[in-house]
Amino acid sequence: MDSNARSSQACSSLLDWSQYGLELKALQLPTVEAMMDAVDPLSCSLILIGMGNPDFGMELCERIRRISRVPIILLGGRGDFPLMRRALALQVSDCILHPVQARDLHDSLKALTNRLGLTAGPAADDGASGEHGVPAAEPIIETVKQYVEQELHHNITLKKISALLHFNCAYLGQKFKCHVHMSFNEYLLQQRMEKAKALLENTDMRIYEIARRVGYTEIDWFYKNFKAYTGASANEYRKQLIDSA
């Protein structure tokens, strides 16, 4: 089931669905009611919903969840935090963000194999499940990353994010490290420092303004972390950029 014709056509050609024990039925209908009339969720093993129109896609997802717990994969969304939070609340199995790649879709289907009782499908070249053999990134991980990106200028803690998403903090921390291969705090520091570097390179903002932009209220703490991360103070880093220009 799809709210976007191009998503359906692309999805049909990405994989040989028969090798996963699935027969893909792609639909593009103008209303959610028409979608629900055309397909009975109770008879489906898996539902894919294109997110070309996020409001349409989420309404369709909500309607399905009223009557069925069938696994749902959302395809082609942009991953904004409010939408991802709604998707998590509806217990979607995965959200594959735009652009949808065959490898990501294969990994998602492989992760669902045991639950669906399907064949695993063909193995992807070069390790489809990732360099370290973990499953494709789960919706919760993408949501956490999106939250960090949007709220980088504020105080961010995993405890706060866990409360917003109704997750156990310790469990979310373990899951995040499993998929990202670093702790949440390490990831947060990386994102703040990389953003600070970009601002030093591309703007004339003062150091204290940059520190605030990346979430530091204490300038000394920003200076300490920046030097530990880059090997140079913020002023030295900017001077090096000027000298090399």
PDB file of C-alpha atoms in Angstrom:
ATOM      1  CA  MET A   1       0.000   0.000   0.000  1.00  0.00           C
ATOM      2  CA  ASP A   2       1.505   3.287  -1.036  1.00  0.00           C
ATOM      3  CA  SER A   3       0.590   6.956  -0.974  1.00  0.00           C
ATOM      4  CA  ASN A   4       3.056   7.817  -3.732  1.00  0.00           C
ATOM      5  CA  ALA A   5       3.088   6.327  -7.224  1.00  0.00           C
ATOM      6  CA  ARG A   6       6.808   6.774  -7.779  1.00  0.00           C
ATOM      7  CA  SER A   7       7.558   5.066  -4.451  1.00  0.00           C
ATOM      8  CA  SER A   8       5.491   2.046  -5.499  1.00  0.00           C
ATOM      9  CA  GLN A   9       7.182   1.722  -8.857  1.00  0.00           C
ATOM     10  CA  ALA A  10      10.643   2.106  -7.335  1.00  0.00           C
ATOM     11  CA  CYS A  11       9.853  -0.364  -4.557  1.00  0.00           C
ATOM     12  CA  SER A  12       8.645  -2.963  -7.055  1.00  0.00           C
ATOM     13  CA  SER A  13      11.932  -2.845  -8.941  1.00  0.00           C
ATOM     14  CA  LEU A  14      14.307  -2.728  -5.967  1.00  0.00           C
ATOM     15  CA  LEU A  15      14.071  -6.415  -5.045  1.00  0.00           C
ATOM     16  CA  ASP A  16      12.895  -9.763  -6.333  1.00  0.00           C
ATOM     17  CA  TRP A  17      10.094 -10.063  -3.798  1.00  0.00           C
ATOM     18  CA  SER A  18       9.388 -13.704  -4.575  1.00  0.00           C
ATOM     19  CA  GLN A  19      12.758 -14.606  -3.056  1.00  0.00           C
ATOM     20  CA  TYR A  20      11.472 -13.282   0.266  1.00  0.00           C
ATOM     21  CA  GLY A  21       8.315 -15.343   0.055  1.00  0.00           C
ATOM     22  CA  LEU A  22       6.293 -12.225  -0.736  1.00  0.00           C
ATOM     23  CA  GLU A  23       4.042 -11.146  -3.553  1.00  0.00           C
ATOM     24  CA  LEU A  24       4.078  -7.354  -3.786  1.00  0.00           C
ATOM     25  CA  LYS A  25       0.779  -5.642  -4.540  1.00  0.00           C
ATOM     26  CA  ALA A  26       1.396  -1.949  -5.229  1.00  0.00           C
ATOM     27  CA  LEU A  27      -1.564   0.429  -4.933  1.00  0.00           C
ATOM     28  CA  GLN A  28      -1.923   4.167  -5.533  1.00  0.00           C
ATOM     29  CA  LEU A  29      -5.400   5.342  -4.527  1.00  0.00           C
ATOM     30  CA  PRO A  30      -6.567   8.878  -3.764  1.00  0.00           C
ATOM     31  CA  THR A  31      -7.920   8.412  -0.234  1.00  0.00           C
ATOM     32  CA  VAL A  32      -7.182   6.428   2.895  1.00  0.00           C
ATOM     33  CA  GLU A  33     -10.700   5.003   2.740  1.00  0.00           C
ATOM     34  CA  ALA A  34     -10.038   3.705  -0.776  1.00  0.00           C
ATOM     35  CA  MET A  35      -6.806   2.114   0.415  1.00  0.00           C
ATOM     36  CA  MET A  36      -8.532   0.395   3.327  1.00  0.00           C
ATOM     37  CA  ASP A  37     -11.318  -0.841   1.046  1.00  0.00           C
ATOM     38  CA  ALA A  38      -8.830  -2.253  -1.460  1.00  0.00           C
ATOM     39  CA  VAL A  39      -6.688  -4.263   0.959  1.00  0.00           C
ATOM     40  CA  ASP A  40      -7.551  -6.165   4.119  1.00  0.00           C
ATOM     41  CA  PRO A  41      -4.631  -5.662   6.570  1.00  0.00           C
ATOM     42  CA  LEU A  42      -5.607  -8.883   8.327  1.00  0.00           C
ATOM     43  CA  SER A  43      -4.724 -10.857   5.196  1.00  0.00           C
ATOM     44  CA  CYS A  44      -1.294  -9.258   4.708  1.00  0.00           C
ATOM     45  CA  SER A  45       2.062 -10.517   5.996  1.00  0.00           C
ATOM     46  CA  LEU A  46       3.665  -7.073   5.655  1.00  0.00           C
ATOM     47  CA  ILE A  47       2.543  -3.588   4.633  1.00  0.00           C
ATOM     48  CA  LEU A  48       4.791  -0.986   3.020  1.00  0.00           C
ATOM     49  CA  ILE A  49       3.607   2.614   3.147  1.00  0.00           C
ATOM     50  CA  GLY A  50       5.207   5.272   0.964  1.00  0.00           C
ATOM     51  CA  MET A  51       5.719   8.592   2.757  1.00  0.00           C
ATOM     52  CA  GLY A  52       5.672  10.896  -0.243  1.00  0.00           C
ATOM     53  CA  ASN A  53       2.697  12.487   1.526  1.00  0.00           C
ATOM     54  CA  PRO A  54       3.510  12.145   5.255  1.00  0.00           C
ATOM     55  CA  ASP A  55       0.032  13.100   6.498  1.00  0.00           C
ATOM     56  CA  PHE A  56      -1.609  10.582   4.172  1.00  0.00           C
ATOM     57  CA  GLY A  57       0.907   7.903   5.119  1.00  0.00           C
ATOM     58  CA  MET A  58       0.521   8.384   8.863  1.00  0.00           C
ATOM     59  CA  GLU A  59      -3.272   8.453   8.661  1.00  0.00           C
ATOM     60  CA  LEU A  60      -3.158   5.195   6.722  1.00  0.00           C
ATOM     61  CA  CYS A  61      -0.799   3.712   9.311  1.00  0.00           C
ATOM     62  CA  GLU A  62      -3.134   4.754  12.141  1.00  0.00           C
ATOM     63  CA  ARG A  63      -6.165   3.237  10.403  1.00  0.00           C
ATOM     64  CA  ILE A  64      -4.332  -0.054   9.917  1.00  0.00           C
ATOM     65  CA  ARG A  65      -3.280  -0.141  13.561  1.00  0.00           C
ATOM     66  CA  ARG A  66      -6.885   0.094  14.716  1.00  0.00           C
ATOM     67  CA  ILE A  67      -7.523  -3.391  13.380  1.00  0.00           C
ATOM     68  CA  SER A  68      -4.179  -5.133  12.871  1.00  0.00           C
ATOM     69  CA  ARG A  69      -0.670  -5.560  14.312  1.00  0.00           C
ATOM     70  CA  VAL A  70       0.736  -6.495  10.901  1.00  0.00           C
ATOM     71  CA  PRO A  71       4.374  -5.362  10.455  1.00  0.00           C
ATOM     72  CA  ILE A  72       4.567  -1.978   8.717  1.00  0.00           C
ATOM     73  CA  ILE A  73       7.585  -0.453   6.984  1.00  0.00           C
ATOM     74  CA  LEU A  74       7.482   3.246   6.108  1.00  0.00           C
ATOM     75  CA  LEU A  75       9.369   4.180   2.944  1.00  0.00           C
ATOM     76  CA  GLY A  76      10.864   7.462   1.802  1.00  0.00           C
ATOM     77  CA  GLY A  77      10.169   9.744   4.764  1.00  0.00           C
ATOM     78  CA  ARG A  78      12.411  12.640   5.765  1.00  0.00           C
ATOM     79  CA  GLY A  79      12.716  11.569   9.403  1.00  0.00           C
ATOM     80  CA  ASP A  80      11.523  14.689  11.222  1.00  0.00           C
ATOM     81  CA  PHE A  81      11.183  14.059  14.947  1.00  0.00           C
ATOM     82  CA  PRO A  82       7.396  14.526  15.391  1.00  0.00           C
ATOM     83  CA  LEU A  83       6.624  12.140  12.520  1.00  0.00           C
ATOM     84  CA  MET A  84       9.102   9.533  13.742  1.00  0.00           C
ATOM     85  CA  ARG A  85       7.661   9.770  17.238  1.00  0.00           C
ATOM     86  CA  ARG A  86       4.176   9.072  15.861  1.00  0.00           C
ATOM     87  CA  ALA A  87       5.558   6.130  13.898  1.00  0.00           C
ATOM     88  CA  LEU A  88       7.146   4.674  17.020  1.00  0.00           C
ATOM     89  CA  ALA A  89       3.914   5.067  18.948  1.00  0.00           C
ATOM     90  CA  LEU A  90       2.221   3.026  16.209  1.00  0.00           C
ATOM     91  CA  GLN A  91       4.934   0.361  16.532  1.00  0.00           C
ATOM     92  CA  VAL A  92       6.040   0.400  12.920  1.00  0.00           C
ATOM     93  CA  SER A  93       8.720  -2.184  12.190  1.00  0.00           C
ATOM     94  CA  ASP A  94      11.053   0.160  10.321  1.00  0.00           C
ATOM     95  CA  CYS A  95      11.335   3.568   8.674  1.00  0.00           C
ATOM     96  CA  ILE A  96      13.606   3.671   5.634  1.00  0.00           C
ATOM     97  CA  LEU A  97      14.350   7.292   4.875  1.00  0.00           C
ATOM     98  CA  HIS A  98      14.677   8.920   1.457  1.00  0.00           C
ATOM     99  CA  PRO A  99      16.289   7.816  -0.800  1.00  0.00           C
ATOM    100  CA  VAL A 100      15.216   4.192  -0.316  1.00  0.00           C
ATOM    101  CA  GLN A 101      18.045   1.816  -1.245  1.00  0.00           C
ATOM    102  CA  ALA A 102      17.799  -1.883  -2.050  1.00  0.00           C
ATOM    103  CA  ARG A 103      20.370  -2.727   0.631  1.00  0.00           C
ATOM    104  CA  ASP A 104      18.375  -0.946   3.354  1.00  0.00           C
ATOM    105  CA  LEU A 105      15.166  -2.641   2.293  1.00  0.00           C
ATOM    106  CA  HIS A 106      16.879  -6.033   2.197  1.00  0.00           C
ATOM    107  CA  ASP A 107      18.258  -5.520   5.721  1.00  0.00           C
ATOM    108  CA  SER A 108      14.851  -4.504   7.007  1.00  0.00           C
ATOM    109  CA  LEU A 109      13.189  -7.573   5.502  1.00  0.00           C
ATOM    110  CA  LYS A 110      15.936  -9.794   6.846  1.00  0.00           C
ATOM    111  CA  ALA A 111      15.372  -8.425  10.341  1.00  0.00           C
ATOM    112  CA  LEU A 112      11.681  -9.308  10.024  1.00  0.00           C
ATOM    113  CA  THR A 113      12.303 -12.809   8.680  1.00  0.00           C
ATOM    114  CA  ASN A 114      11.888 -14.702  11.937  1.00  0.00           C
ATOM    115  CA  ARG A 115       8.751 -12.805  12.904  1.00  0.00           C
ATOM    116  CA  LEU A 116       7.128 -13.268   9.506  1.00  0.00           C
ATOM    117  CA  GLY A 117       8.211 -16.862   8.956  1.00  0.00           C
ATOM    118  CA  LEU A 118       9.594 -15.996   5.528  1.00  0.00           C
ATOM    119  CA  THR A 119      12.732 -17.029   3.709  1.00  0.00           C
ATOM    120  CA  ALA A 120      15.613 -14.673   4.310  1.00  0.00           C
ATOM    121  CA  GLY A 121      15.978 -13.777   0.673  1.00  0.00           C
ATOM    122  CA  PRO A 122      19.263 -13.499  -1.250  1.00  0.00           C
ATOM    123  CA  ALA A 123      22.315 -12.383   0.664  1.00  0.00           C
ATOM    124  CA  ALA A 124      23.415  -8.914  -0.303  1.00  0.00           C
ATOM    125  CA  ASP A 125      26.980  -8.391  -1.455  1.00  0.00           C
ATOM    126  CA  ASP A 126      29.602  -7.000   0.907  1.00  0.00           C
ATOM    127  CA  GLY A 127      27.607  -7.759   4.048  1.00  0.00           C
ATOM    128  CA  ALA A 128      24.060  -6.505   3.740  1.00  0.00           C
ATOM    129  CA  SER A 129      23.539  -6.257   7.482  1.00  0.00           C
ATOM    130  CA  GLY A 130      26.424  -3.857   7.958  1.00  0.00           C
ATOM    131  CA  GLU A 131      30.118  -4.092   8.715  1.00  0.00           C
ATOM    132  CA  HIS A 132      29.574  -5.351  12.247  1.00  0.00           C
ATOM    133  CA  GLY A 133      26.665  -7.677  11.469  1.00  0.00           C
ATOM    134  CA  VAL A 134      23.971  -5.636  13.224  1.00  0.00           C
ATOM    135  CA  PRO A 135      20.481  -5.220  11.748  1.00  0.00           C
ATOM    136  CA  ALA A 136      19.484  -2.185   9.733  1.00  0.00           C
ATOM    137  CA  ALA A 137      19.052   0.945  11.843  1.00  0.00           C
ATOM    138  CA  GLU A 138      15.762   0.863  13.713  1.00  0.00           C
ATOM    139  CA  PRO A 139      13.266   3.741  13.698  1.00  0.00           C
ATOM    140  CA  ILE A 140      14.094   4.635  17.303  1.00  0.00           C
ATOM    141  CA  ILE A 141      17.767   5.195  16.429  1.00  0.00           C
ATOM    142  CA  GLU A 142      16.932   7.456  13.498  1.00  0.00           C
ATOM    143  CA  THR A 143      14.539   9.361  15.742  1.00  0.00           C
ATOM    144  CA  VAL A 144      17.218   9.921  18.374  1.00  0.00           C
ATOM    145  CA  LYS A 145      19.637  11.182  15.711  1.00  0.00           C
ATOM    146  CA  GLN A 146      16.999  13.512  14.300  1.00  0.00           C
ATOM    147  CA  TYR A 147      16.251  14.884  17.757  1.00  0.00           C
ATOM    148  CA  VAL A 148      19.945  15.593  18.346  1.00  0.00           C
ATOM    149  CA  GLU A 149      20.202  17.411  15.022  1.00  0.00           C
ATOM    150  CA  GLN A 150      17.155  19.568  15.699  1.00  0.00           C
ATOM    151  CA  GLU A 151      17.878  20.311  19.361  1.00  0.00           C
ATOM    152  CA  LEU A 152      21.669  20.636  19.258  1.00  0.00           C
ATOM    153  CA  HIS A 153      21.536  24.183  20.628  1.00  0.00           C
ATOM    154  CA  HIS A 154      19.675  23.008  23.746  1.00  0.00           C
ATOM    155  CA  ASN A 155      20.622  20.855  26.699  1.00  0.00           C
ATOM    156  CA  ILE A 156      20.252  17.254  25.517  1.00  0.00           C
ATOM    157  CA  THR A 157      20.344  14.111  27.613  1.00  0.00           C
ATOM    158  CA  LEU A 158      19.497  10.532  26.792  1.00  0.00           C
ATOM    159  CA  LYS A 159      17.269  10.492  29.856  1.00  0.00           C
ATOM    160  CA  LYS A 160      15.178  13.336  28.419  1.00  0.00           C
ATOM    161  CA  ILE A 161      14.910  11.684  25.006  1.00  0.00           C
ATOM    162  CA  SER A 162      13.983   8.357  26.609  1.00  0.00           C
ATOM    163  CA  ALA A 163      11.164  10.027  28.521  1.00  0.00           C
ATOM    164  CA  LEU A 164       9.855  11.721  25.362  1.00  0.00           C
ATOM    165  CA  LEU A 165       9.842   8.421  23.493  1.00  0.00           C
ATOM    166  CA  HIS A 166       8.636   6.313  26.440  1.00  0.00           C
ATOM    167  CA  PHE A 167      11.748   4.114  26.402  1.00  0.00           C
ATOM    168  CA  ASN A 168      13.832   2.762  29.248  1.00  0.00           C
ATOM    169  CA  CYS A 169      16.970   4.940  29.304  1.00  0.00           C
ATOM    170  CA  ALA A 170      19.479   2.121  29.864  1.00  0.00           C
ATOM    171  CA  TYR A 171      17.873  -0.017  27.146  1.00  0.00           C
ATOM    172  CA  LEU A 172      17.862   2.870  24.664  1.00  0.00           C
ATOM    173  CA  GLY A 173      21.509   3.586  25.434  1.00  0.00           C
ATOM    174  CA  GLN A 174      22.476  -0.029  24.742  1.00  0.00           C
ATOM    175  CA  LYS A 175      20.446  -0.121  21.535  1.00  0.00           C
ATOM    176  CA  PHE A 176      21.985   3.157  20.352  1.00  0.00           C
ATOM    177  CA  LYS A 177      25.530   1.919  20.968  1.00  0.00           C
ATOM    178  CA  CYS A 178      24.786  -1.349  19.176  1.00  0.00           C
ATOM    179  CA  HIS A 179      23.667   0.442  16.017  1.00  0.00           C
ATOM    180  CA  VAL A 180      25.917   3.524  16.007  1.00  0.00           C
ATOM    181  CA  HIS A 181      29.036   1.862  17.481  1.00  0.00           C
ATOM    182  CA  MET A 182      29.572   4.630  20.019  1.00  0.00           C
ATOM    183  CA  SER A 183      27.789   5.711  23.169  1.00  0.00           C
ATOM    184  CA  PHE A 184      25.092   8.360  23.007  1.00  0.00           C
ATOM    185  CA  ASN A 185      27.315  10.872  24.823  1.00  0.00           C
ATOM    186  CA  GLU A 186      30.170  10.220  22.388  1.00  0.00           C
ATOM    187  CA  TYR A 187      27.786  10.736  19.479  1.00  0.00           C
ATOM    188  CA  LEU A 188      26.410  13.944  20.986  1.00  0.00           C
ATOM    189  CA  LEU A 189      29.931  15.317  21.505  1.00  0.00           C
ATOM    190  CA  GLN A 190      30.851  14.409  17.929  1.00  0.00           C
ATOM    191  CA  GLN A 191      27.805  16.199  16.518  1.00  0.00           C
ATOM    192  CA  ARG A 192      28.453  19.311  18.611  1.00  0.00           C
ATOM    193  CA  MET A 193      32.114  19.499  17.696  1.00  0.00           C
ATOM    194  CA  GLU A 194      31.522  18.916  13.985  1.00  0.00           C
ATOM    195  CA  LYS A 195      28.856  21.622  13.991  1.00  0.00           C
ATOM    196  CA  ALA A 196      31.229  23.972  15.806  1.00  0.00           C
ATOM    197  CA  LYS A 197      33.952  23.271  13.227  1.00  0.00           C
ATOM    198  CA  ALA A 198      31.543  24.023  10.393  1.00  0.00           C
ATOM    199  CA  LEU A 199      30.519  27.318  12.006  1.00  0.00           C
ATOM    200  CA  LEU A 200      34.154  28.303  12.521  1.00  0.00           C
ATOM    201  CA  GLU A 201      34.877  27.513   8.881  1.00  0.00           C
ATOM    202  CA  ASN A 202      31.839  29.107   7.275  1.00  0.00           C
ATOM    203  CA  THR A 203      30.726  32.008   9.480  1.00  0.00           C
ATOM    204  CA  ASP A 204      32.136  35.039  11.280  1.00  0.00           C
ATOM    205  CA  MET A 205      30.299  34.175  14.491  1.00  0.00           C
ATOM    206  CA  ARG A 206      32.160  34.843  17.738  1.00  0.00           C
ATOM    207  CA  ILE A 207      33.385  31.839  19.696  1.00  0.00           C
ATOM    208  CA  TYR A 208      30.858  32.331  22.497  1.00  0.00           C
ATOM    209  CA  GLU A 209      28.043  32.509  19.931  1.00  0.00           C
ATOM    210  CA  ILE A 210      29.185  29.242  18.381  1.00  0.00           C
ATOM    211  CA  ALA A 211      29.403  27.636  21.819  1.00  0.00           C
ATOM    212  CA  ARG A 212      25.786  28.569  22.501  1.00  0.00           C
ATOM    213  CA  ARG A 213      24.693  27.418  19.043  1.00  0.00           C
ATOM    214  CA  VAL A 214      25.993  23.923  19.783  1.00  0.00           C
ATOM    215  CA  GLY A 215      24.499  23.674  23.257  1.00  0.00           C
ATOM    216  CA  TYR A 216      27.137  25.027  25.656  1.00  0.00           C
ATOM    217  CA  THR A 217      26.173  27.600  28.273  1.00  0.00           C
ATOM    218  CA  GLU A 218      29.641  27.530  29.852  1.00  0.00           C
ATOM    219  CA  ILE A 219      32.269  28.790  27.407  1.00  0.00           C
ATOM    220  CA  ASP A 220      35.171  27.198  29.336  1.00  0.00           C
ATOM    221  CA  TRP A 221      33.588  23.755  28.960  1.00  0.00           C
ATOM    222  CA  PHE A 222      33.215  24.338  25.232  1.00  0.00           C
ATOM    223  CA  TYR A 223      36.879  25.402  24.928  1.00  0.00           C
ATOM    224  CA  LYS A 224      38.015  22.296  26.819  1.00  0.00           C
ATOM    225  CA  ASN A 225      35.960  19.874  24.752  1.00  0.00           C
ATOM    226  CA  PHE A 226      36.829  21.517  21.448  1.00  0.00           C
ATOM    227  CA  LYS A 227      40.579  21.354  22.107  1.00  0.00           C
ATOM    228  CA  ALA A 228      40.337  17.725  23.263  1.00  0.00           C
ATOM    229  CA  TYR A 229      38.373  16.848  20.117  1.00  0.00           C
ATOM    230  CA  THR A 230      40.457  18.725  17.506  1.00  0.00           C
ATOM    231  CA  GLY A 231      43.850  19.198  19.176  1.00  0.00           C
ATOM    232  CA  ALA A 232      43.564  22.970  18.841  1.00  0.00           C
ATOM    233  CA  SER A 233      41.641  25.733  20.572  1.00  0.00           C
ATOM    234  CA  ALA A 234      38.719  27.265  18.711  1.00  0.00           C
ATOM    235  CA  ASN A 235      40.732  30.421  18.050  1.00  0.00           C
ATOM    236  CA  GLU A 236      43.720  28.410  16.814  1.00  0.00           C
ATOM    237  CA  TYR A 237      41.470  26.325  14.599  1.00  0.00           C
ATOM    238  CA  ARG A 238      39.991  29.418  12.957  1.00  0.00           C
ATOM    239  CA  LYS A 239      43.439  30.998  12.555  1.00  0.00           C
ATOM    240  CA  GLN A 240      44.723  27.850  10.842  1.00  0.00           C
ATOM    241  CA  LEU A 241      41.828  28.078   8.389  1.00  0.00           C
ATOM    242  CA  ILE A 242      42.658  31.705   7.621  1.00  0.00           C
ATOM    243  CA  ASP A 243      46.373  30.976   7.201  1.00  0.00           C
ATOM    244  CA  SER A 244      45.707  28.094   4.826  1.00  0.00           C
ATOM    245  CA  ALA A 245      43.189  30.034   2.708  1.00  0.00           C
TER     246      ALA A 245
END
